[in-house]
XYZ file of C-alpha atoms in Angstrom:
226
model
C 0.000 0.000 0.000
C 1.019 3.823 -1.142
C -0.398 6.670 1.384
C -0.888 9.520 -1.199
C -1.635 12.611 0.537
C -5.097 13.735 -1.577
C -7.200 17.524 -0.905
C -10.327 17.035 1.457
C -12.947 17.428 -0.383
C -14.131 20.882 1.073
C -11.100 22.190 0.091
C -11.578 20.903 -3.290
C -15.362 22.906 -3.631
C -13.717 25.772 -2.099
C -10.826 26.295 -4.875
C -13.553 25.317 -7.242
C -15.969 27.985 -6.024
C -12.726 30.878 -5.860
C -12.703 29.952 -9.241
C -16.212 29.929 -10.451
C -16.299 33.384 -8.650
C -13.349 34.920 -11.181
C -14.540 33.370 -14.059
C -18.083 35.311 -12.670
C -16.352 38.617 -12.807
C -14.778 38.036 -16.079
C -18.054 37.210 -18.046
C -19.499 40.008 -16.411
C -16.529 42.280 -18.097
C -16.754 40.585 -21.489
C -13.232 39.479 -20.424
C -14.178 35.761 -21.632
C -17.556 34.978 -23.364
C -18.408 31.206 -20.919
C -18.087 30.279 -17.667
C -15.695 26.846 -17.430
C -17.208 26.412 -14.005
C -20.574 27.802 -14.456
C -23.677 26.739 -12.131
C -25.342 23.183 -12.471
C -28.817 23.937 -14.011
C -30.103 21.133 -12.489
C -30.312 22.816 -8.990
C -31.390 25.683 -7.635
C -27.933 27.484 -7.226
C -27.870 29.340 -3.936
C -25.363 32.892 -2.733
C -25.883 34.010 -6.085
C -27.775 36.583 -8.549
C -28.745 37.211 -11.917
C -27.597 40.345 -14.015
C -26.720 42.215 -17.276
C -23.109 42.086 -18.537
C -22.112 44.515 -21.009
C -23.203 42.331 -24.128
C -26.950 42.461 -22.475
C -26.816 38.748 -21.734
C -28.646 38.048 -18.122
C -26.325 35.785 -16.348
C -26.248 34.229 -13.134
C -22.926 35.385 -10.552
C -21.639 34.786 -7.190
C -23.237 37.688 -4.769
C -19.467 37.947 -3.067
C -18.621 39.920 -5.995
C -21.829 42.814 -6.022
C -20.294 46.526 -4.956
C -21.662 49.675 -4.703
C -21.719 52.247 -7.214
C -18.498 54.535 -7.367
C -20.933 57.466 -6.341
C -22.216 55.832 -2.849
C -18.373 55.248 -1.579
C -17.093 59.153 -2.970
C -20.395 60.408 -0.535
C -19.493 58.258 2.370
C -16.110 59.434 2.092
C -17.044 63.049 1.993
C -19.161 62.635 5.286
C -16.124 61.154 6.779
C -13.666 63.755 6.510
C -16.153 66.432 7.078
C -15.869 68.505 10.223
C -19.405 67.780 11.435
C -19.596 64.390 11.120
C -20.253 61.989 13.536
C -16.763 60.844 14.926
C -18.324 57.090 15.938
C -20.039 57.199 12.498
C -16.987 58.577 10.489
C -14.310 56.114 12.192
C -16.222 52.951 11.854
C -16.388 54.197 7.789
C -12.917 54.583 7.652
C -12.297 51.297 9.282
C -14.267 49.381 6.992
C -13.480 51.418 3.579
C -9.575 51.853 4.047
C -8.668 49.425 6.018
C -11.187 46.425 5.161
C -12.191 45.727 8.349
C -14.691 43.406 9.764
C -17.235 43.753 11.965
C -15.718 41.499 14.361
C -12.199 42.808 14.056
C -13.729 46.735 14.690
C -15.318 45.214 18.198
C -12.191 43.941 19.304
C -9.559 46.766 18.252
C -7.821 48.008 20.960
C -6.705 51.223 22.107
C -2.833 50.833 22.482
C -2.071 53.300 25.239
C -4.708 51.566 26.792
C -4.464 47.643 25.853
C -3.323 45.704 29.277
C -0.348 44.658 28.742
C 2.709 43.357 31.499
C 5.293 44.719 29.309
C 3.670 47.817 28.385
C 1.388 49.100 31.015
C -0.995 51.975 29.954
C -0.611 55.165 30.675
C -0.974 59.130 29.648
C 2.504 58.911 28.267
C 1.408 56.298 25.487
C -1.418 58.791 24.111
C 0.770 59.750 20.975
C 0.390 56.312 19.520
C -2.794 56.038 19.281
C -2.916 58.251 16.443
C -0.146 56.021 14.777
C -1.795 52.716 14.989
C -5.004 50.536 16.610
C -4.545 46.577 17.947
C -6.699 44.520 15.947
C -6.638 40.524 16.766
C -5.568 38.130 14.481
C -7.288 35.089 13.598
C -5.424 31.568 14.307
C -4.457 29.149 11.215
C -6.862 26.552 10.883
C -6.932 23.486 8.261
C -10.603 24.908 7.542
C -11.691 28.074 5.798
C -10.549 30.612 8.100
C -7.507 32.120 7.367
C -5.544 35.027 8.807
C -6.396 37.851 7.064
C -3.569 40.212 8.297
C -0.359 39.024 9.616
C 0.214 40.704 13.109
C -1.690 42.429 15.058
C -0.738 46.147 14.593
C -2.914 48.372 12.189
C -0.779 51.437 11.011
C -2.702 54.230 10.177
C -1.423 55.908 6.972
C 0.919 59.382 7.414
C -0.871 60.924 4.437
C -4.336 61.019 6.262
C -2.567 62.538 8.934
C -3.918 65.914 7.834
C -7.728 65.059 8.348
C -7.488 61.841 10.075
C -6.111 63.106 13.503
C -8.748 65.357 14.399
C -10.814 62.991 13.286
C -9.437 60.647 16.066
C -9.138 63.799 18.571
C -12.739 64.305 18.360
C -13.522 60.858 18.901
C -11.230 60.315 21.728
C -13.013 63.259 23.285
C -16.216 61.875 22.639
C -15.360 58.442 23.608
C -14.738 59.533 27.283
C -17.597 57.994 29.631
C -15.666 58.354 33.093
C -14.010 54.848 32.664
C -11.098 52.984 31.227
C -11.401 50.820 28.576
C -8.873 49.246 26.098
C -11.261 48.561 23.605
C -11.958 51.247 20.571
C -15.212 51.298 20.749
C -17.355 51.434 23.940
C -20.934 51.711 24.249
C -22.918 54.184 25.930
C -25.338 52.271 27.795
C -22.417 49.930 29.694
C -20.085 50.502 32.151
C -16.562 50.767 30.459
C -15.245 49.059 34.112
C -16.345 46.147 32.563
C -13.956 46.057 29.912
C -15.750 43.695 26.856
C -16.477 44.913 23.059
C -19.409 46.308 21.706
C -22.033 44.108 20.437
C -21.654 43.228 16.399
C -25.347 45.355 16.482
C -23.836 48.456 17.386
C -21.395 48.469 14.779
C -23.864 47.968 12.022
C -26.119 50.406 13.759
C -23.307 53.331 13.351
C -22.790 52.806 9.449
C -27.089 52.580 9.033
C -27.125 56.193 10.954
C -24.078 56.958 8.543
C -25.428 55.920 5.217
C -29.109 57.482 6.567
C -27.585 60.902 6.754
C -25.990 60.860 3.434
C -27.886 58.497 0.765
C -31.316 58.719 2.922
C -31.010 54.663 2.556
C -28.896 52.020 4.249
C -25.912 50.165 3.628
C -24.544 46.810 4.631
C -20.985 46.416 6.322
C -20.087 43.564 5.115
C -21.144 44.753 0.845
C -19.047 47.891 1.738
C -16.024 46.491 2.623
């Protein structure tokens, strides 16, 4: 007997649906005219959605692949940087447009002048760096589908924002303040910070609904936005 060392066959449908997924985008382009891995018409195929390419064919694609229009992100991005934005509303935009953040990962970024740490202990001397960079947790390696998306845990914030991006955070940071300490970014309103835990996932998505309400009078999902 031979051991051969074959894929599992997950991994097999997940390469096969990566692919299917490109192959999507490309017939949507008029890049190439068939799909090589298009969707068995014998069942009901399910994640996806059926529209026009550019030849005025209806097709059927993958829904990981739908965006918004050009003109939804530019008006986001002007409420960020304005003045009178919200600063919960525009950070949690920023997070998610810039730096491709997850729901998850904004509940659990940390403050770094205030992250509890042994080597590191927090403290009013450590304020300057967090307008350099936020902790955001990084997923273990797993045989399954989860995969680290970033490879350590610092988030560096870029030095050409600087300019509108600091009093961004300055505003926030003053806003933040609820009489206690917490290492996490985000805090809510209606807890104790003593307690020290994230947000709930709901709050996030609450923030960019307010967000998108104010500026396309309509709502926007977190996860289609990033």
């Amino acid at each position: 007997f031979v051991k051969t060392r074959r894929m599992a066959r997950a991994s097999v449908n997940r390469f096969t649906m990566n692919l299917r997924t490109f192959f999507n985008w490309a017939q949507l382009h008029d890049v190439v005219r068939d799909n090589p891995f298009a969707y068995d018409i014998d069942k009901t195929p399910t994640g996806t959605f059926t529209v026009r390419n550019e030849r005025g064919q209806m097709i059927e694609i993958s829904d990981s692949i739908r965006r918004y229009d050009d003109d939804v992100v530019e008006r986001l991005c002007s409420y960020m940087v304005s003045p009178e934005a919200d600063p919960r509303e525009a950070l949690v935009l920023y997070l998610i447009i810039f730096h491709l953040l997850t729901v998850t990962e904004i509940c659990n970024a940390k403050i770094p002048s205030l992250a509890a740490s042994a080597e590191n202990p927090p403290g009013d001397c450590d304020r300057a760096r967090d307008f350099e960079y936020l902790l955001v947790p990084v997923r273990k390696r797993s045989r399954g589908r989860h995969s680290p998306g970033r490879e350590g845990p610092i988030m560096k914030f870029p030095k050409k924002a600087a300019c509108w991006l600091r009093p961004l955070l300055e505003r926030y940071f003053e806003k933040r303040s609820y009489g206690g300490v917490s290492e996490y970014l985000f805090v809510s309103q209606f807890d104790r910070t003593r307690r020290n835990r994230p947000v709930c996932s709901k709050s996030i998505r609450l923030l960019v609904n307010r967000a998108s309400r104010r500026v396309l009078n309509g709502t926007v999902n977190p996860r289609d936005l990033r």
